[in-house]
Coordinates of C-alpha atoms and ligand atoms in Angstrom, one line a residue:
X7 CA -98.1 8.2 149.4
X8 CA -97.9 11.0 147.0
X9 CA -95.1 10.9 144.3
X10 CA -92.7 13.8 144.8
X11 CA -92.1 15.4 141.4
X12 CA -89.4 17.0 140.4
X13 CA -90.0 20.0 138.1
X14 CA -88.5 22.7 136.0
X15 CA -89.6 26.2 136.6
X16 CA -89.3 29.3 133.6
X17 CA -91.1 32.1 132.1
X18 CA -90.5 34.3 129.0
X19 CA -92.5 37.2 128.8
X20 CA -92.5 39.6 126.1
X21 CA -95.7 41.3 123.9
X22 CA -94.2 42.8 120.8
X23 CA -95.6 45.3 118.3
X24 CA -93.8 44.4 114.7
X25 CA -95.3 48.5 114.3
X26 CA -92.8 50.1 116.9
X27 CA -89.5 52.0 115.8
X28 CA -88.3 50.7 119.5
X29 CA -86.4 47.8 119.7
X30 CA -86.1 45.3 123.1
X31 CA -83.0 44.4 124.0
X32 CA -81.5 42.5 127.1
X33 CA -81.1 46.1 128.9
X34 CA -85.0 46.1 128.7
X35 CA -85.4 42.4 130.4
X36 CA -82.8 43.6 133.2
X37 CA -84.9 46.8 133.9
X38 CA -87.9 44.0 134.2
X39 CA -87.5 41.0 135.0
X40 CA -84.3 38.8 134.1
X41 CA -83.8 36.5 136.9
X42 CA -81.4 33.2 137.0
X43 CA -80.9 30.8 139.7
X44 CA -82.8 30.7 142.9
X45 CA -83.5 34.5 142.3
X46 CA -85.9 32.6 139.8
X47 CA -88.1 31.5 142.9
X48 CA -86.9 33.7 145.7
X49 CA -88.7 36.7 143.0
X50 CA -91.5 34.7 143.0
X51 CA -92.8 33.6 146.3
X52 CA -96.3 34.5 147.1
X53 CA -96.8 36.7 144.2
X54 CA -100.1 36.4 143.1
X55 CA -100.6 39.1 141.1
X56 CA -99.1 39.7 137.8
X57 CA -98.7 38.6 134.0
X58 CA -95.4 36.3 133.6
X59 CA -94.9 35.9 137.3
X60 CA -94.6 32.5 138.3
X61 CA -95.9 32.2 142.4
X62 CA -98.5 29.9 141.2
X63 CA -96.0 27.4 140.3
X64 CA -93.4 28.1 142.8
X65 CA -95.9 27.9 146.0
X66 CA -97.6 24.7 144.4
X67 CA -94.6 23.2 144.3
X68 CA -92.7 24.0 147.0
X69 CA -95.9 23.5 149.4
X70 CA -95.5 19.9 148.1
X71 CA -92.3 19.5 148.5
X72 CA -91.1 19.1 144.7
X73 CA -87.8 19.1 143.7
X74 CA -87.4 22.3 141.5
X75 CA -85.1 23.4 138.7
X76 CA -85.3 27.1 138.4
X77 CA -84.6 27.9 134.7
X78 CA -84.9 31.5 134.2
X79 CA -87.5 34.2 134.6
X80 CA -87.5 37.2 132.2
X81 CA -89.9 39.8 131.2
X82 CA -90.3 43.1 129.8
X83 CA -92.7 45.9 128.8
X84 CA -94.6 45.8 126.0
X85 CA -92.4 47.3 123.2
X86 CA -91.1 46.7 119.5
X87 CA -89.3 43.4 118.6
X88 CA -86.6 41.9 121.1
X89 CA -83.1 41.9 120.1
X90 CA -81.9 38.5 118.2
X91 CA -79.2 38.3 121.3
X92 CA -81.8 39.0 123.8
X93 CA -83.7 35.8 123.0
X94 CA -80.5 33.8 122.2
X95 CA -79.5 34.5 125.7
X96 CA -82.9 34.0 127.7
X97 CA -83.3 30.6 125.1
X98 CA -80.1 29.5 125.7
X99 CA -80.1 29.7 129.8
X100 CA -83.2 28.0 129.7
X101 CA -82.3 25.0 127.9
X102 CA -79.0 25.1 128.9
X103 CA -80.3 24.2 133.0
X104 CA -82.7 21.6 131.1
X105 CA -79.7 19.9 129.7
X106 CA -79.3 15.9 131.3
X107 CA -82.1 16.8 134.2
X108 CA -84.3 13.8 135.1
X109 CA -87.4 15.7 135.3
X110 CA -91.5 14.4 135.6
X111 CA -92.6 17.8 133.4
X112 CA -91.8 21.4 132.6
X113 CA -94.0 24.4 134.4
X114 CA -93.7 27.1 131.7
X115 CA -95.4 30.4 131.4
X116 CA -95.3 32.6 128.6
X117 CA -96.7 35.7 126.7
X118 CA -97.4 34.2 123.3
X119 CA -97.1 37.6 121.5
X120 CA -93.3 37.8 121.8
X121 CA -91.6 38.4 118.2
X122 CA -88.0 38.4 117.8
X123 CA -86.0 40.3 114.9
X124 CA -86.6 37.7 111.9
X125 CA -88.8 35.4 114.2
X126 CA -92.1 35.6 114.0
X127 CA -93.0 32.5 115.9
X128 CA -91.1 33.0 119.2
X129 CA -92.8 30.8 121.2
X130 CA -92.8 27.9 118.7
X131 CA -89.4 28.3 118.2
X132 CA -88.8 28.4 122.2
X133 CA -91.1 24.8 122.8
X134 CA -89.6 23.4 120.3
X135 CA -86.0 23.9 121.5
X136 CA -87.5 22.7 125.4
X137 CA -89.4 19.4 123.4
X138 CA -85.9 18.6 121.8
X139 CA -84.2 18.8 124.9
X140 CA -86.3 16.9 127.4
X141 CA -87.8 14.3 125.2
X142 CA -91.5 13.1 124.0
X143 CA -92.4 11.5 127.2
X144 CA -91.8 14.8 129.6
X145 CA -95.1 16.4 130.2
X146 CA -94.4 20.2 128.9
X147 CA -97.6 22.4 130.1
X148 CA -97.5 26.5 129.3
X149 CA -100.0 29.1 130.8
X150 CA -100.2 31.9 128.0
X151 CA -101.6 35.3 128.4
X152 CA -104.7 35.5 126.6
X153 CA -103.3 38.2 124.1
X154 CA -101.0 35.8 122.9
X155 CA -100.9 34.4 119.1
X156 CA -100.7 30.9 119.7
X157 CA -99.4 29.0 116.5
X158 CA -99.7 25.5 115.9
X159 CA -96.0 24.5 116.3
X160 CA -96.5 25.5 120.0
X161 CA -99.9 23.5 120.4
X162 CA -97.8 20.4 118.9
X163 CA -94.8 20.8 121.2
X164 CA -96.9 21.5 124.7
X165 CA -98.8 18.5 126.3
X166 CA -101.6 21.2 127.5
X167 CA -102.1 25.1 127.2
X168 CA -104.0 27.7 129.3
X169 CA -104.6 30.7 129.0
X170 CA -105.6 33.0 132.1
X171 CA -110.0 33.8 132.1
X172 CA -109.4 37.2 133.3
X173 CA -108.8 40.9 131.8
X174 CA -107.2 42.8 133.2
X175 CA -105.5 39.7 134.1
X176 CA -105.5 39.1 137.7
X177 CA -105.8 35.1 137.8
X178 CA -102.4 33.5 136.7
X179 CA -101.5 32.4 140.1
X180 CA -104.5 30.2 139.8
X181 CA -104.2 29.0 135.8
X182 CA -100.3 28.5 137.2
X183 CA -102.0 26.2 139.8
X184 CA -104.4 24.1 137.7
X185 CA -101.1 23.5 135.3
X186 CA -99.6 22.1 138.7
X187 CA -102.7 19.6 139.6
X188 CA -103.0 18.7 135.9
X189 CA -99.2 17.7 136.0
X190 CA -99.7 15.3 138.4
X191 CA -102.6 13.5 137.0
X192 CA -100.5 13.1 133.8
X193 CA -97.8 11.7 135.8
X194 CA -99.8 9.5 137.4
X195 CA -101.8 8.0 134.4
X196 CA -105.0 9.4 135.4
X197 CA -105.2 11.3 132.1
X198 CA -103.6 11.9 128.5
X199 CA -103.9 15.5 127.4
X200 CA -104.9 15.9 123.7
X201 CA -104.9 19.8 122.4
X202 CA -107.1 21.5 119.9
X203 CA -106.2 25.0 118.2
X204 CA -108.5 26.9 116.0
X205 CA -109.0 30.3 115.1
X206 CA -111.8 32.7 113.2
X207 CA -110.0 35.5 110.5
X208 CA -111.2 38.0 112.9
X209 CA -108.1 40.5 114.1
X210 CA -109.6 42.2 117.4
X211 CA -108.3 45.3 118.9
X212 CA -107.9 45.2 122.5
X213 CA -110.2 47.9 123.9
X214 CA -113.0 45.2 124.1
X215 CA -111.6 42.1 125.5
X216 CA -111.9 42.7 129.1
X217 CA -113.9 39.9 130.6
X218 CA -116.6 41.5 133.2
X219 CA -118.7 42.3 130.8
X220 CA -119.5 42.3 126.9
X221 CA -118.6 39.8 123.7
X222 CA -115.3 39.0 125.7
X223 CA -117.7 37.5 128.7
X224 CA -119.4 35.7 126.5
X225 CA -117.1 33.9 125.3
X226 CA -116.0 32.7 128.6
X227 CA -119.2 32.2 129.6
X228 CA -119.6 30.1 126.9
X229 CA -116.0 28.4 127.6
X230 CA -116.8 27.2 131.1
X231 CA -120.2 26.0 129.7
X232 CA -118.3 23.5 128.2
X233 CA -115.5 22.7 131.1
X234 CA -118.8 21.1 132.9
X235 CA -118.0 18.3 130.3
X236 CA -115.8 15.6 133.1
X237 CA -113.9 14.7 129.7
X238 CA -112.5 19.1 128.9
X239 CA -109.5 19.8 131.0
X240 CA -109.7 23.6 130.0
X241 CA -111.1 25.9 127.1
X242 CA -108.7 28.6 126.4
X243 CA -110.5 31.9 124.7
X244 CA -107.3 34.4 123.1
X245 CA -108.0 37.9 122.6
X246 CA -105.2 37.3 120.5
X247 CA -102.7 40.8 119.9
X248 CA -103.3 43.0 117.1
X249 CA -99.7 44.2 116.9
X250 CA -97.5 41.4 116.2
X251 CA -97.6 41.1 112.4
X252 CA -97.1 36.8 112.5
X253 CA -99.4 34.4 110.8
X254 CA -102.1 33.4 113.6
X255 CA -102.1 37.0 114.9
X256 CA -105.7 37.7 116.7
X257 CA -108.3 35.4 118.4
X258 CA -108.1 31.9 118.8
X259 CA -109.2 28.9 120.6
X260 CA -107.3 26.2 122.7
X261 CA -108.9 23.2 123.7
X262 CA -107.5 20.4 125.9
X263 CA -109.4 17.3 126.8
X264 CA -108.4 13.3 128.4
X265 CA -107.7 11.6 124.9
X266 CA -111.0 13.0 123.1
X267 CA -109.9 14.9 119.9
X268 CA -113.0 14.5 118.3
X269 CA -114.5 16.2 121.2
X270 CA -111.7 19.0 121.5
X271 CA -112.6 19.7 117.3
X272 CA -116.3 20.1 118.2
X273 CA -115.5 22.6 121.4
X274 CA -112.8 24.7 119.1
X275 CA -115.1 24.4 116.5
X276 CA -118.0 26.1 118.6
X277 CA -115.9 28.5 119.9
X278 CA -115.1 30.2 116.7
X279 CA -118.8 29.7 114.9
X280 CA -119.8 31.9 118.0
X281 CA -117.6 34.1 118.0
X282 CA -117.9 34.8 114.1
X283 CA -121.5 35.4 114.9
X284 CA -120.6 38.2 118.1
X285 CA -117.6 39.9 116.2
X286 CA -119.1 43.2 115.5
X287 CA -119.0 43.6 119.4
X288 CA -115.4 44.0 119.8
X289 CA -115.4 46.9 117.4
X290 CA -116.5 50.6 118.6
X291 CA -116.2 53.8 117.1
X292 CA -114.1 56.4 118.5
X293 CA -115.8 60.2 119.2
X294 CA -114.1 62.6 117.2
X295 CA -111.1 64.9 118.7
X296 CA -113.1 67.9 118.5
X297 CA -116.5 66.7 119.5
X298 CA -115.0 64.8 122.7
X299 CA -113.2 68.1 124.0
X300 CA -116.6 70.2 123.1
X301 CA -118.6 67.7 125.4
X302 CA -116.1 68.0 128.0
X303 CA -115.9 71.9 127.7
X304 CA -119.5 72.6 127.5
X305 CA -120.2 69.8 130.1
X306 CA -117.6 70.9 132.7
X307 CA -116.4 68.4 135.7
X308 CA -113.3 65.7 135.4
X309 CA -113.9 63.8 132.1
X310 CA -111.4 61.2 131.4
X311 CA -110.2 60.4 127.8
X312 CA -108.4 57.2 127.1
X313 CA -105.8 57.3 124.3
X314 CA -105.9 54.1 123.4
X315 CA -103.6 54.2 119.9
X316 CA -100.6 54.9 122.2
X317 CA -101.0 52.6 125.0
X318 CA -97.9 51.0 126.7
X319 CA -99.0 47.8 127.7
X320 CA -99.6 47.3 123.9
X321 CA -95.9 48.4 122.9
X322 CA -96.8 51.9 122.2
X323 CA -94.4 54.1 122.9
X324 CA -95.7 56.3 125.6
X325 CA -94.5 59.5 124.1
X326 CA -97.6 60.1 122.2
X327 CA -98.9 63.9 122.1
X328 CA -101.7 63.4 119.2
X329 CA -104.6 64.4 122.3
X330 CA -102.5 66.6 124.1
X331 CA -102.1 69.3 121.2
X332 CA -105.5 68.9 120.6
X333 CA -106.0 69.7 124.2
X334 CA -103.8 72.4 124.4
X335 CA -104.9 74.2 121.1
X336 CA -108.5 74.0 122.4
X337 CA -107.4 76.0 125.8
X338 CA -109.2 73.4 127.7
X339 CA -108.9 75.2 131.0
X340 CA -107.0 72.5 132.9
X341 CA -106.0 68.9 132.5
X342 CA -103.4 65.8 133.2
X343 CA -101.8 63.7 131.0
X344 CA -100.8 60.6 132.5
X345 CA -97.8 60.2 131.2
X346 CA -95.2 61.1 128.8
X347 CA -92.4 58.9 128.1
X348 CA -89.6 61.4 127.4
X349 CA -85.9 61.4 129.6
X350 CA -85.3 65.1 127.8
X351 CA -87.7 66.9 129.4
X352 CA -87.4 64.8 132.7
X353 CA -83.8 66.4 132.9
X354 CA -84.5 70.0 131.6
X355 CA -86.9 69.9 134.3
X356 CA -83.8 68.8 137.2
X357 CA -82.2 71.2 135.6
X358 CA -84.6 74.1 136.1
X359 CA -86.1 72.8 139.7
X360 CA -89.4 73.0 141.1
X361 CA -91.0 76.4 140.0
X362 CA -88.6 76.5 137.4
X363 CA -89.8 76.8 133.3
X364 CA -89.0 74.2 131.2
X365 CA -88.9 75.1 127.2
X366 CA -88.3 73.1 124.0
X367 CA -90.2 69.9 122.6
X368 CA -92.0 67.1 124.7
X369 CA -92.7 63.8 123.4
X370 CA -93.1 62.3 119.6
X371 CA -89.2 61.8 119.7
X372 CA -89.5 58.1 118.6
X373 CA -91.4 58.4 115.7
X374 CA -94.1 60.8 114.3
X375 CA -96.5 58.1 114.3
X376 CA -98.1 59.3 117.7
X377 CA -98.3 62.8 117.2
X378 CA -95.5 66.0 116.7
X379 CA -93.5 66.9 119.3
X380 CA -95.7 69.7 121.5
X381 CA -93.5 73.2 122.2
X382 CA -92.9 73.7 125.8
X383 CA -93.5 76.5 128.1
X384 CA -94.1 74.8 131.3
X385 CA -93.6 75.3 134.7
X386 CA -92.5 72.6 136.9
X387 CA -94.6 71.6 139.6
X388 CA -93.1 68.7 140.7
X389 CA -89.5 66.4 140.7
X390 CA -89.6 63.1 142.0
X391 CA -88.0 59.6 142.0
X392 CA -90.6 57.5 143.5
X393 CA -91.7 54.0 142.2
X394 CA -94.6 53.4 140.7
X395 CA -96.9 50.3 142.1
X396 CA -96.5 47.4 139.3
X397 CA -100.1 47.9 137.4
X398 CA -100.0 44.1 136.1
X399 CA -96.8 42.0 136.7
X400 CA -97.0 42.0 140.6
X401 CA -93.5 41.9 142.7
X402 CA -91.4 44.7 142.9
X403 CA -92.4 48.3 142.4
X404 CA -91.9 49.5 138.5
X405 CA -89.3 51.8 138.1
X406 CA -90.1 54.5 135.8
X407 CA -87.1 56.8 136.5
X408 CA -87.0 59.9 137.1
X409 CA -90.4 61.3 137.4
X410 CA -91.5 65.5 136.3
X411 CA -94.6 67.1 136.6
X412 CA -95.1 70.1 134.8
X413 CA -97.9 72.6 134.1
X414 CA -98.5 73.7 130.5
X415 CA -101.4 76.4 130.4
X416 CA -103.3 74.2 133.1
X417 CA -102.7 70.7 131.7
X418 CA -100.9 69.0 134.3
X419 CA -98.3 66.6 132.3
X420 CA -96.5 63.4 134.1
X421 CA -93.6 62.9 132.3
X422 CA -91.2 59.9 132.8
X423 CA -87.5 58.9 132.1
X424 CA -88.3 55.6 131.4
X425 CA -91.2 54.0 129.7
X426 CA -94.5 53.5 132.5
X427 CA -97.5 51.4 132.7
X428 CA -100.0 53.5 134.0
X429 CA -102.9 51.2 133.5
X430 CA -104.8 50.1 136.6
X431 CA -103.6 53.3 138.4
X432 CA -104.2 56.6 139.4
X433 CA -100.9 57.9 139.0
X434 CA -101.9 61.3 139.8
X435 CA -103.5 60.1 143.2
X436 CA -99.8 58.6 143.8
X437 CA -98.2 62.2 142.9
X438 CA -100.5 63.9 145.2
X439 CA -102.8 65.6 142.5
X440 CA -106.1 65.8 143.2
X441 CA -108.0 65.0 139.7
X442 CA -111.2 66.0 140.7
X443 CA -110.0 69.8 140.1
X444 CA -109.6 69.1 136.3
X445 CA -111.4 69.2 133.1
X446 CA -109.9 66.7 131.0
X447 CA -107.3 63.8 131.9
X448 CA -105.6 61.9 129.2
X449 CA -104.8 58.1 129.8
X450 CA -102.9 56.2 127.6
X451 CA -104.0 52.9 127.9
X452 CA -107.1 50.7 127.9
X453 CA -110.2 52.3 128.9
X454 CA -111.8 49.4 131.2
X455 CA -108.3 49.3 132.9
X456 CA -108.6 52.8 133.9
X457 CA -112.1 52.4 135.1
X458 CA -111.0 49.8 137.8
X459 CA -108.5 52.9 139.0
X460 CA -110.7 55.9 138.3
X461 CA -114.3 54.2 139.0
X462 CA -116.8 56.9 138.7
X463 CA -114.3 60.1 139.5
X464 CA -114.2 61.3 136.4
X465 CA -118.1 62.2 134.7
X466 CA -117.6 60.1 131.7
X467 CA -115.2 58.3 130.0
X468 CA -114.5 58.8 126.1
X469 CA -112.5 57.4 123.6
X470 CA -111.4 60.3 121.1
X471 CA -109.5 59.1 117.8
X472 CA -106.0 59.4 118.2
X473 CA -102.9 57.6 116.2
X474 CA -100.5 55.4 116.8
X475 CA -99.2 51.4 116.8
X476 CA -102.2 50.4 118.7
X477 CA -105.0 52.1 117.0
X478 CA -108.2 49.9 118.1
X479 CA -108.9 50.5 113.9
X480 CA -106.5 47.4 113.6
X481 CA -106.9 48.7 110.0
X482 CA -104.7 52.0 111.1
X483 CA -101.6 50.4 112.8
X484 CA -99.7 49.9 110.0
X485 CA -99.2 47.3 107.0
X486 CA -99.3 43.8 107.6
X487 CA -97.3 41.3 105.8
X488 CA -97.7 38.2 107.7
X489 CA -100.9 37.2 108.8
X490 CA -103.5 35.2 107.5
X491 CA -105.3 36.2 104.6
X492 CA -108.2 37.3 104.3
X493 CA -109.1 38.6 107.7
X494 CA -111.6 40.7 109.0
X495 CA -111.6 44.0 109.0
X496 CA -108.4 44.1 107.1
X497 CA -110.1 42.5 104.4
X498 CA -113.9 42.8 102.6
X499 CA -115.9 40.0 102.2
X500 CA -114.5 37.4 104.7
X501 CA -115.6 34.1 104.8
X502 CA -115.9 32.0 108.0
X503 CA -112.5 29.8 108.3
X504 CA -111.4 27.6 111.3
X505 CA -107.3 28.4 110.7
Ligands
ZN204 ZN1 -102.5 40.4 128.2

């Protein structure tokens, strides 16, 4: 008969930009995710979407009848770095329900990019305090999102790590899964994890890691090429993110095997020869401002431009306006800007009711590093206080507050009260606008996330230079202090490394 396990359930989700004026605190978590208890696995039954969401863990376990600790589940968007009490809290309740549990291992999933006020290595930190509390002989096994930074102090203190294959990420129900069947043949002798990390001194911006198609394909081609091999449990490929400033910030590899270092070394060590060899394929050039909106203009039809430099899922703020003056000073006949993090305008806009005009600055109230606050003369078209599908995390709807559209000259803005993740939706479809009318949209965001919403209703897709915190020129963001050095493109004259 099968051995019924008994297992402790958590997840810490966080991907923090040390380059945002915005700070996370617990607030943010609640507005997210920040479950305790059995809300820890009565919020996670079934869901099979989602990054940080743990229904691959939960139904595995529960459909075998596992005895289950539920330690906490929190997550929040994309944003600058959390609050010191934030992650003393969410740390503290997890190890806290670890404390004198008899357990057979620990089902963890994390970001990997989280950074805390004066802690770099969040994660690290995190395993370490879980390792000290259960012991050397508990099995501790993480699934990561593949933009995470993995250090070395988390490789040491986790008995196996996976990443999820897919971007957008749509498979960590499964990677949850596989943790759950890998768990049990630890437990029952059948194997004994040994774990590789290396990384190239590459830092990769994230517009090209999306794993359909180009050098991010490749590389998992490449990775499951080398899971036929009965003795590789899993080859992990990270994107890596761009915009925490930490020491092993960008790609890297993750290797677990049955008891075969010398094998995981030669896999890693693959891995980050290739990709050294494919890196110029991660970086594009953007079209110039002016030569994008000319094409669109001259060209006519719905043309959709991704602002990439301010996208929310990578901790930008969402009240970037950098391509929206641009837009507006170029009397591009009509647009949509999808969307505007700013609660100012949301209200002036209750205040002055549907038809009403709404006057004074939008957006750029954070920080000037995405653009200057544009000068309003708008008329509102719509108020609304719908949810917004979750684009990644699965679950509940998001709640973006407050919603206003308004018309400026034609240009058709969605502005929000709280911060949205429009990526993977057509947010205009969802506030009855028909796109197909416009000239010019503007999506903050990655661009192949958009073209899983859009397909092909817009003519073209273009990627204008903008500003801002996630500037796919990593060497734009800001001024790192932490990472590795040299790396490429920060640096000239880069020499191939394996750490
Ligand atoms: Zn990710």
């Amino acid at each position: 008969m099968e051995k019924k396990l008994r297992v402790a359930i958590g997840s810490f989700w966080h991907e923090t930009s040390s380059f945002s004026s915005e700070y996370t605190s617990l607030e943010e978590f609640k507005t997210w995710v920040l479950d305790e208890k059995e809300q820890v696995l009565e919020g996670s039954r079934g869901v099979r979407t989602c990054s940080g969401n743990i229904g691959g863990y939960v139904d595995y376990v529960e459909e075998k009848g596992w005895d289950v600790v539920p330690l906490i589940a929190a997550g929040a968007i994309p944003s600058g770095p959390i609050r010191k009490e934030a992650y003393e809290y969410i740390k503290n309740v997890m190890i806290n329900n670890l404390k004198g549990q008899e357990l057979d291992g620990v089902l963890l999933h994390l970001h990997g990019a989280a950074v805390v006020e004066g802690l770099d290595d969040c994660e690290g930190d995190l395993l370490t305090a879980v390792r000290e509390e259960v012991g050397e002989e508990t099995p501790v096994l993480v699934v990561f999102d593949p933009h995470g930074n993995i250090s070395d102090l988390s490789v040491e203190k986790a008995d196996a790590i996976f990443a999820y294959n897919t971007q957008p990420h749509e498979d960590s129900y499964e990677r949850e899964q596989e943790a759950c069947q890998l768990l049990e043949q630890i437990v029952s002798g059948r194997v004994k994890t040994t774990c590789v990390r290396m990384q190239p001194p590459i830092l990769l911006p994230a517009l090209r890691t999306e794993t359909e198609s180009g050098p991010m394909k490749k590389l998992m081609d490449r990775a499951y090429k080398w899971e036929e091999n009965e003795n590789v449990i899993n080859v992990s490929p990270f994107a890596g993110f761009y915009g925490s400033d930490k020491k092993e910030a960008g790609p890297s590899f993750i290797v677990v095997t049955n008891n075969d270092t010398e094998l995981a070394e030669k896999i890693a060590r693959d891995m980050v020869e290739f990709m050294w060899e494919i890196k110029e394929e991660f970086f594009i050039e953007p079209t110039p401002l002016e030569e994008a909106i000319e094409k669109a203009m001259s060209e006519g039809g719905l043309w959709a431009f991704i602002d990439e430099c301010d996208d929310p899922c990578g901790a930008g703020p969402g009240d970037g306006t950098y391509i929206l003056q641009a837009v507006l000073d170029a009397k591009v006949p009509s647009g949509g800007v999808s969307a505007i993090h700013d609660p100012k305008v949301v209200e002036r806009a209750y205040q002055a009711g549907v038809g009403g005009v709404v006057t004074g600055k939008l957006g750029a109230w954070r920080d000037n590093l995405h653009g200057e606050p544009v000068d309003l003369n708008a008329k509102v078209v719509k108020l609304t206080d719908e949810k917004l599908p979750y684009a990644y995390y699965g679950g509940d709807p998001q709640d973006v507050g407050r919603i206003a559209v308004i018309d400026q000259n034609g240009i058709l803005i969605v502005v929000t009260e709280l911060k949205a993740d429009t990526e993977n939706l057509n947010v205009f479809e969802i506030l009855g606008i028909d796109v197909r009318d416009l000239n010019i949209i503007i999506l903050k965001g990655l661009g192949h996330a958009y073209k899983k919403a859009f397909k092909d209703l817009p003519k073209g897709y273009i990627t204008p230079e903008s500003i801002g915190i996630t500037n796919p020129d990593v060497r734009k963001i800001g001024e790192f202090k932490n990472i590795r050095r040299p790396v490429y493109p920060l640096d000239k004259n880069v020499a191939l490394r394996y750490k």
